[in-house]
């Protein structure tokens, strides 16, 4: 996703992200739960946006660093997080500005589905993780697109767009669909072992008025929206090349 597109609606997206069902009461609690105990762990938040997940993990003892491609989003994060969290404007499709094995964990919250190519970004994330470190990520669930658009080719990696309203502001957002097997193939090719695949329920503290009716009434416990992974960095890792070199 082009960084300047996020710049165009950074404020409205940050406001929506802070309180919406899908972000504040579904995706973010699931990422926090999957991260578990991060006390004393060096954690890189890739695609940190305005910093809500960074803030939550910092409050739980994580030693946080944030990165986003949008200067406007990073500026909001600086205001939210203060000066004690290093924040970087960087393109995930380019080499990351960190040394090999610099982090114990990387969190990538709703980021990878903006990218056509996962090979380079996953290789860089693997490089900056220590051996045995974790990549915890969430993406659009591929089955949702197939359910709502049954005439489209589920097995093709292809672009699509969706219309949203962020804090009442209409926005058309581009994504890349890829089938589940393409995701898992990319993870293993980059040197990750898949430890957890999760399809969580919303947080039990979600205000009932935000829930879909069939969940609010107890008929169902969950819905499909995002897919979550916990991946472990395999092998020795590291590229041996200078930081930022191509």
mmCIF file of C-alpha atoms in Angstrom:
data_model
loop_
_atom_site.group_PDB
_atom_site.id
_atom_site.type_symbol
_atom_site.label_atom_id
_atom_site.label_comp_id
_atom_site.label_asym_id
_atom_site.label_seq_id
_atom_site.Cartn_x
_atom_site.Cartn_y
_atom_site.Cartn_z
ATOM 1 C CA UNK A 1 0.000 0.000 0.000
ATOM 2 C CA UNK A 2 1.343 3.415 -0.927
ATOM 3 C CA UNK A 3 2.375 5.354 2.148
ATOM 4 C CA UNK A 4 0.929 8.623 0.845
ATOM 5 C CA UNK A 5 -2.517 6.990 0.637
ATOM 6 C CA UNK A 6 -2.384 6.365 4.393
ATOM 7 C CA UNK A 7 -1.169 9.928 4.848
ATOM 8 C CA UNK A 8 -4.377 11.155 3.230
ATOM 9 C CA UNK A 9 -6.558 9.721 6.012
ATOM 10 C CA UNK A 10 -4.163 9.098 8.900
ATOM 11 C CA UNK A 11 -6.203 10.999 11.494
ATOM 12 C CA UNK A 12 -9.540 9.402 10.608
ATOM 13 C CA UNK A 13 -7.995 5.929 10.458
ATOM 14 C CA UNK A 14 -6.367 6.410 13.872
ATOM 15 C CA UNK A 15 -9.706 7.450 15.386
ATOM 16 C CA UNK A 16 -11.489 4.456 13.832
ATOM 17 C CA UNK A 17 -8.773 2.055 14.937
ATOM 18 C CA UNK A 18 -8.985 3.225 18.541
ATOM 19 C CA UNK A 19 -12.570 2.091 19.115
ATOM 20 C CA UNK A 20 -13.940 -0.054 16.271
ATOM 21 C CA UNK A 21 -15.133 -3.634 16.677
ATOM 22 C CA UNK A 22 -12.663 -5.096 14.190
ATOM 23 C CA UNK A 23 -9.607 -3.257 15.518
ATOM 24 C CA UNK A 24 -10.078 -2.441 19.192
ATOM 25 C CA UNK A 25 -12.244 -5.389 20.242
ATOM 26 C CA UNK A 26 -11.205 -8.162 17.856
ATOM 27 C CA UNK A 27 -7.849 -7.878 16.093
ATOM 28 C CA UNK A 28 -5.806 -6.073 18.732
ATOM 29 C CA UNK A 29 -6.892 -8.243 21.712
ATOM 30 C CA UNK A 30 -6.109 -11.330 19.639
ATOM 31 C CA UNK A 31 -2.605 -10.053 18.808
ATOM 32 C CA UNK A 32 -1.969 -9.229 22.471
ATOM 33 C CA UNK A 33 -3.109 -12.687 23.552
ATOM 34 C CA UNK A 34 -0.915 -14.412 20.968
ATOM 35 C CA UNK A 35 2.100 -12.307 21.984
ATOM 36 C CA UNK A 36 1.669 -13.417 25.599
ATOM 37 C CA UNK A 37 4.325 -12.383 28.105
ATOM 38 C CA UNK A 38 6.592 -9.844 26.388
ATOM 39 C CA UNK A 39 8.333 -8.512 29.494
ATOM 40 C CA UNK A 40 11.921 -7.661 28.627
ATOM 41 C CA UNK A 41 11.539 -8.815 25.022
ATOM 42 C CA UNK A 42 12.729 -6.649 22.138
ATOM 43 C CA UNK A 43 9.644 -6.216 19.942
ATOM 44 C CA UNK A 44 9.397 -4.569 16.520
ATOM 45 C CA UNK A 45 5.927 -3.405 15.483
ATOM 46 C CA UNK A 46 5.968 -3.466 11.671
ATOM 47 C CA UNK A 47 3.208 -1.270 10.300
ATOM 48 C CA UNK A 48 2.673 0.298 13.705
ATOM 49 C CA UNK A 49 0.330 3.006 12.400
ATOM 50 C CA UNK A 50 -0.686 5.357 15.195
ATOM 51 C CA UNK A 51 0.844 2.989 17.737
ATOM 52 C CA UNK A 52 -2.067 1.352 19.611
ATOM 53 C CA UNK A 53 -0.552 -2.148 19.612
ATOM 54 C CA UNK A 54 2.881 -0.726 20.423
ATOM 55 C CA UNK A 55 1.363 1.055 23.426
ATOM 56 C CA UNK A 56 -0.394 -2.086 24.671
ATOM 57 C CA UNK A 57 2.711 -4.252 24.425
ATOM 58 C CA UNK A 58 4.871 -1.554 26.025
ATOM 59 C CA UNK A 59 2.436 -1.476 28.959
ATOM 60 C CA UNK A 60 3.038 -5.225 29.294
ATOM 61 C CA UNK A 61 6.804 -4.770 29.517
ATOM 62 C CA UNK A 62 7.866 -5.059 25.894
ATOM 63 C CA UNK A 63 10.905 -3.102 24.738
ATOM 64 C CA UNK A 64 9.222 -1.597 21.717
ATOM 65 C CA UNK A 65 10.349 -0.229 18.350
ATOM 66 C CA UNK A 66 7.858 0.937 15.719
ATOM 67 C CA UNK A 67 8.010 1.176 11.943
ATOM 68 C CA UNK A 68 5.502 2.401 9.376
ATOM 69 C CA UNK A 69 5.608 3.547 5.780
ATOM 70 C CA UNK A 70 3.386 6.578 6.401
ATOM 71 C CA UNK A 71 5.079 9.689 7.838
ATOM 72 C CA UNK A 72 1.682 10.999 8.971
ATOM 73 C CA UNK A 73 0.916 7.814 10.898
ATOM 74 C CA UNK A 74 4.351 7.836 12.522
ATOM 75 C CA UNK A 75 3.834 11.444 13.584
ATOM 76 C CA UNK A 76 0.580 10.473 15.310
ATOM 77 C CA UNK A 77 2.398 7.561 16.967
ATOM 78 C CA UNK A 78 5.100 9.933 18.251
ATOM 79 C CA UNK A 79 2.431 12.071 19.893
ATOM 80 C CA UNK A 80 0.766 9.005 21.411
ATOM 81 C CA UNK A 81 3.888 7.169 22.581
ATOM 82 C CA UNK A 82 6.284 9.941 23.562
ATOM 83 C CA UNK A 83 10.029 9.844 23.083
ATOM 84 C CA UNK A 84 10.894 6.514 24.712
ATOM 85 C CA UNK A 85 9.832 4.336 21.741
ATOM 86 C CA UNK A 86 12.098 4.518 18.665
ATOM 87 C CA UNK A 87 9.920 5.075 15.592
ATOM 88 C CA UNK A 88 11.008 4.774 11.969
ATOM 89 C CA UNK A 89 9.484 5.710 8.620
ATOM 90 C CA UNK A 90 10.470 2.867 6.297
ATOM 91 C CA UNK A 91 9.166 0.822 3.389
ATOM 92 C CA UNK A 92 8.578 -2.815 4.293
ATOM 93 C CA UNK A 93 9.425 -3.758 0.708
ATOM 94 C CA UNK A 94 12.960 -2.369 1.218
ATOM 95 C CA UNK A 95 15.737 -3.578 3.563
ATOM 96 C CA UNK A 96 14.880 -2.831 7.170
ATOM 97 C CA UNK A 97 17.127 -0.359 9.047
ATOM 98 C CA UNK A 98 18.068 -2.838 11.788
ATOM 99 C CA UNK A 99 20.921 -5.242 12.480
ATOM 100 C CA UNK A 100 20.628 -9.008 12.147
ATOM 101 C CA UNK A 101 18.902 -10.695 15.109
ATOM 102 C CA UNK A 102 17.991 -7.326 16.653
ATOM 103 C CA UNK A 103 14.577 -8.450 17.940
ATOM 104 C CA UNK A 104 12.980 -11.259 19.899
ATOM 105 C CA UNK A 105 9.555 -10.698 18.330
ATOM 106 C CA UNK A 106 8.065 -8.927 15.335
ATOM 107 C CA UNK A 107 4.365 -8.083 15.269
ATOM 108 C CA UNK A 108 2.760 -7.308 11.914
ATOM 109 C CA UNK A 109 -0.825 -6.263 12.494
ATOM 110 C CA UNK A 110 -2.933 -6.201 9.290
ATOM 111 C CA UNK A 111 0.075 -5.353 7.137
ATOM 112 C CA UNK A 112 1.031 -8.177 4.775
ATOM 113 C CA UNK A 113 -2.240 -8.143 2.827
ATOM 114 C CA UNK A 114 -1.236 -4.768 1.347
ATOM 115 C CA UNK A 115 1.789 -6.345 -0.351
ATOM 116 C CA UNK A 116 1.931 -8.162 -3.678
ATOM 117 C CA UNK A 117 5.284 -9.782 -2.857
ATOM 118 C CA UNK A 118 5.821 -11.366 0.542
ATOM 119 C CA UNK A 119 9.235 -12.897 -0.203
ATOM 120 C CA UNK A 120 11.445 -9.865 0.398
ATOM 121 C CA UNK A 121 9.572 -8.476 3.426
ATOM 122 C CA UNK A 122 9.429 -11.870 5.152
ATOM 123 C CA UNK A 123 13.133 -12.444 4.478
ATOM 124 C CA UNK A 124 13.943 -9.093 6.084
ATOM 125 C CA UNK A 125 11.724 -9.804 9.077
ATOM 126 C CA UNK A 126 13.451 -13.173 9.439
ATOM 127 C CA UNK A 127 16.850 -11.445 9.247
ATOM 128 C CA UNK A 128 16.141 -9.025 12.090
ATOM 129 C CA UNK A 129 14.741 -11.775 14.346
ATOM 130 C CA UNK A 130 17.005 -13.827 16.569
ATOM 131 C CA UNK A 131 16.935 -17.605 16.022
ATOM 132 C CA UNK A 132 13.791 -18.877 17.700
ATOM 133 C CA UNK A 133 12.216 -15.420 17.639
ATOM 134 C CA UNK A 134 8.595 -14.990 16.687
ATOM 135 C CA UNK A 135 6.639 -13.275 13.944
ATOM 136 C CA UNK A 136 3.063 -12.697 15.116
ATOM 137 C CA UNK A 137 0.858 -11.458 12.293
ATOM 138 C CA UNK A 138 -2.709 -10.942 11.178
ATOM 139 C CA UNK A 139 -4.092 -10.693 7.646
ATOM 140 C CA UNK A 140 -7.435 -10.572 5.904
ATOM 141 C CA UNK A 141 -8.934 -14.067 6.046
ATOM 142 C CA UNK A 142 -8.851 -15.433 2.474
ATOM 143 C CA UNK A 143 -12.096 -17.355 2.944
ATOM 144 C CA UNK A 144 -14.056 -14.148 3.539
ATOM 145 C CA UNK A 145 -13.315 -12.863 0.047
ATOM 146 C CA UNK A 146 -14.222 -16.239 -1.449
ATOM 147 C CA UNK A 147 -17.527 -16.310 0.452
ATOM 148 C CA UNK A 148 -18.629 -12.841 -0.626
ATOM 149 C CA UNK A 149 -17.268 -13.088 -4.191
ATOM 150 C CA UNK A 150 -17.709 -16.744 -5.233
ATOM 151 C CA UNK A 151 -17.086 -16.023 -8.929
ATOM 152 C CA UNK A 152 -13.536 -14.803 -8.256
ATOM 153 C CA UNK A 153 -10.599 -17.202 -8.439
ATOM 154 C CA UNK A 154 -9.747 -18.048 -4.818
ATOM 155 C CA UNK A 155 -6.439 -19.616 -5.836
ATOM 156 C CA UNK A 156 -5.098 -16.556 -7.693
ATOM 157 C CA UNK A 157 -2.933 -13.965 -5.979
ATOM 158 C CA UNK A 158 -4.574 -10.773 -7.196
ATOM 159 C CA UNK A 159 -5.420 -7.195 -6.227
ATOM 160 C CA UNK A 160 -8.816 -5.991 -5.083
ATOM 161 C CA UNK A 161 -10.279 -2.984 -3.302
ATOM 162 C CA UNK A 162 -12.776 -2.479 -0.494
ATOM 163 C CA UNK A 163 -14.702 0.600 0.569
ATOM 164 C CA UNK A 164 -14.603 1.718 4.208
ATOM 165 C CA UNK A 165 -15.709 4.667 6.314
ATOM 166 C CA UNK A 166 -12.993 5.741 8.749
ATOM 167 C CA UNK A 167 -14.521 8.013 11.383
ATOM 168 C CA UNK A 168 -17.242 8.766 8.825
ATOM 169 C CA UNK A 169 -14.783 9.506 6.003
ATOM 170 C CA UNK A 170 -15.250 7.266 2.903
ATOM 171 C CA UNK A 171 -12.054 5.552 1.752
ATOM 172 C CA UNK A 172 -11.277 2.957 -0.933
ATOM 173 C CA UNK A 173 -8.440 0.701 0.202
ATOM 174 C CA UNK A 174 -6.395 -1.624 -2.076
ATOM 175 C CA UNK A 175 -5.404 -5.116 -0.926
ATOM 176 C CA UNK A 176 -3.858 -8.301 -2.305
ATOM 177 C CA UNK A 177 -5.746 -11.573 -1.990
ATOM 178 C CA UNK A 178 -3.733 -14.776 -1.710
ATOM 179 C CA UNK A 179 -4.980 -18.264 -0.851
ATOM 180 C CA UNK A 180 -4.027 -19.898 2.414
ATOM 181 C CA UNK A 181 -1.482 -22.233 0.838
ATOM 182 C CA UNK A 182 0.323 -19.256 -0.740
ATOM 183 C CA UNK A 183 0.617 -17.670 2.701
ATOM 184 C CA UNK A 184 2.013 -20.792 4.355
ATOM 185 C CA UNK A 185 4.357 -21.433 1.417
ATOM 186 C CA UNK A 186 5.740 -17.902 1.770
ATOM 187 C CA UNK A 187 6.254 -18.326 5.511
ATOM 188 C CA UNK A 188 8.169 -21.587 5.201
ATOM 189 C CA UNK A 189 10.216 -20.346 2.229
ATOM 190 C CA UNK A 190 11.377 -17.407 4.360
ATOM 191 C CA UNK A 191 12.584 -19.694 7.143
ATOM 192 C CA UNK A 192 9.633 -19.754 9.532
ATOM 193 C CA UNK A 193 7.930 -22.624 11.293
ATOM 194 C CA UNK A 194 4.178 -22.238 11.746
ATOM 195 C CA UNK A 195 3.384 -22.642 15.444
ATOM 196 C CA UNK A 196 -0.169 -21.276 15.705
ATOM 197 C CA UNK A 197 -3.007 -20.577 13.274
ATOM 198 C CA UNK A 198 -5.868 -18.756 14.985
ATOM 199 C CA UNK A 199 -9.441 -17.692 14.148
ATOM 200 C CA UNK A 200 -10.359 -15.965 17.422
ATOM 201 C CA UNK A 201 -13.600 -14.684 18.845
ATOM 202 C CA UNK A 202 -14.064 -11.007 19.723
ATOM 203 C CA UNK A 203 -12.892 -9.918 23.157
ATOM 204 C CA UNK A 204 -15.365 -10.866 25.909
ATOM 205 C CA UNK A 205 -15.332 -7.209 26.983
ATOM 206 C CA UNK A 206 -16.706 -6.014 23.618
ATOM 207 C CA UNK A 207 -19.699 -3.681 24.076
ATOM 208 C CA UNK A 208 -22.754 -5.745 23.022
ATOM 209 C CA UNK A 209 -24.022 -3.006 20.719
ATOM 210 C CA UNK A 210 -20.910 -3.432 18.534
ATOM 211 C CA UNK A 211 -21.353 -7.171 18.025
ATOM 212 C CA UNK A 212 -23.164 -8.817 15.098
ATOM 213 C CA UNK A 213 -26.634 -9.893 16.291
ATOM 214 C CA UNK A 214 -25.967 -13.649 16.152
ATOM 215 C CA UNK A 215 -22.960 -13.243 18.443
ATOM 216 C CA UNK A 216 -24.583 -10.694 20.752
ATOM 217 C CA UNK A 217 -27.462 -13.107 21.376
ATOM 218 C CA UNK A 218 -25.131 -16.058 21.993
ATOM 219 C CA UNK A 219 -26.152 -18.053 18.924
ATOM 220 C CA UNK A 220 -22.551 -17.978 17.690
ATOM 221 C CA UNK A 221 -19.266 -17.296 19.430
ATOM 222 C CA UNK A 222 -17.123 -15.918 16.594
ATOM 223 C CA UNK A 223 -17.044 -14.576 13.056
ATOM 224 C CA UNK A 224 -14.511 -14.685 10.230
ATOM 225 C CA UNK A 225 -12.630 -11.506 9.395
ATOM 226 C CA UNK A 226 -8.876 -11.910 9.964
ATOM 227 C CA UNK A 227 -6.507 -14.862 10.144
ATOM 228 C CA UNK A 228 -3.699 -14.933 12.738
ATOM 229 C CA UNK A 229 -0.340 -16.713 12.752
ATOM 230 C CA UNK A 230 2.468 -17.234 15.238
ATOM 231 C CA UNK A 231 5.655 -18.167 13.379
ATOM 232 C CA UNK A 232 9.042 -19.170 14.768
ATOM 233 C CA UNK A 233 12.280 -18.129 13.080
ATOM 234 C CA UNK A 234 14.105 -21.303 12.090
ATOM 235 C CA UNK A 235 17.833 -21.931 11.860
ATOM 236 C CA UNK A 236 20.634 -19.498 12.544
ATOM 237 C CA UNK A 237 19.154 -16.529 10.660
ATOM 238 C CA UNK A 238 20.845 -13.290 9.678
ATOM 239 C CA UNK A 239 22.228 -12.337 6.292
ATOM 240 C CA UNK A 240 25.690 -11.229 7.332
ATOM 241 C CA UNK A 241 25.309 -8.070 5.247
ATOM 242 C CA UNK A 242 25.471 -4.489 6.524
ATOM 243 C CA UNK A 243 22.273 -2.967 7.867
ATOM 244 C CA UNK A 244 20.245 -1.426 5.051
ATOM 245 C CA UNK A 245 22.379 -2.988 2.304
ATOM 246 C CA UNK A 246 20.658 -4.553 -0.677
#
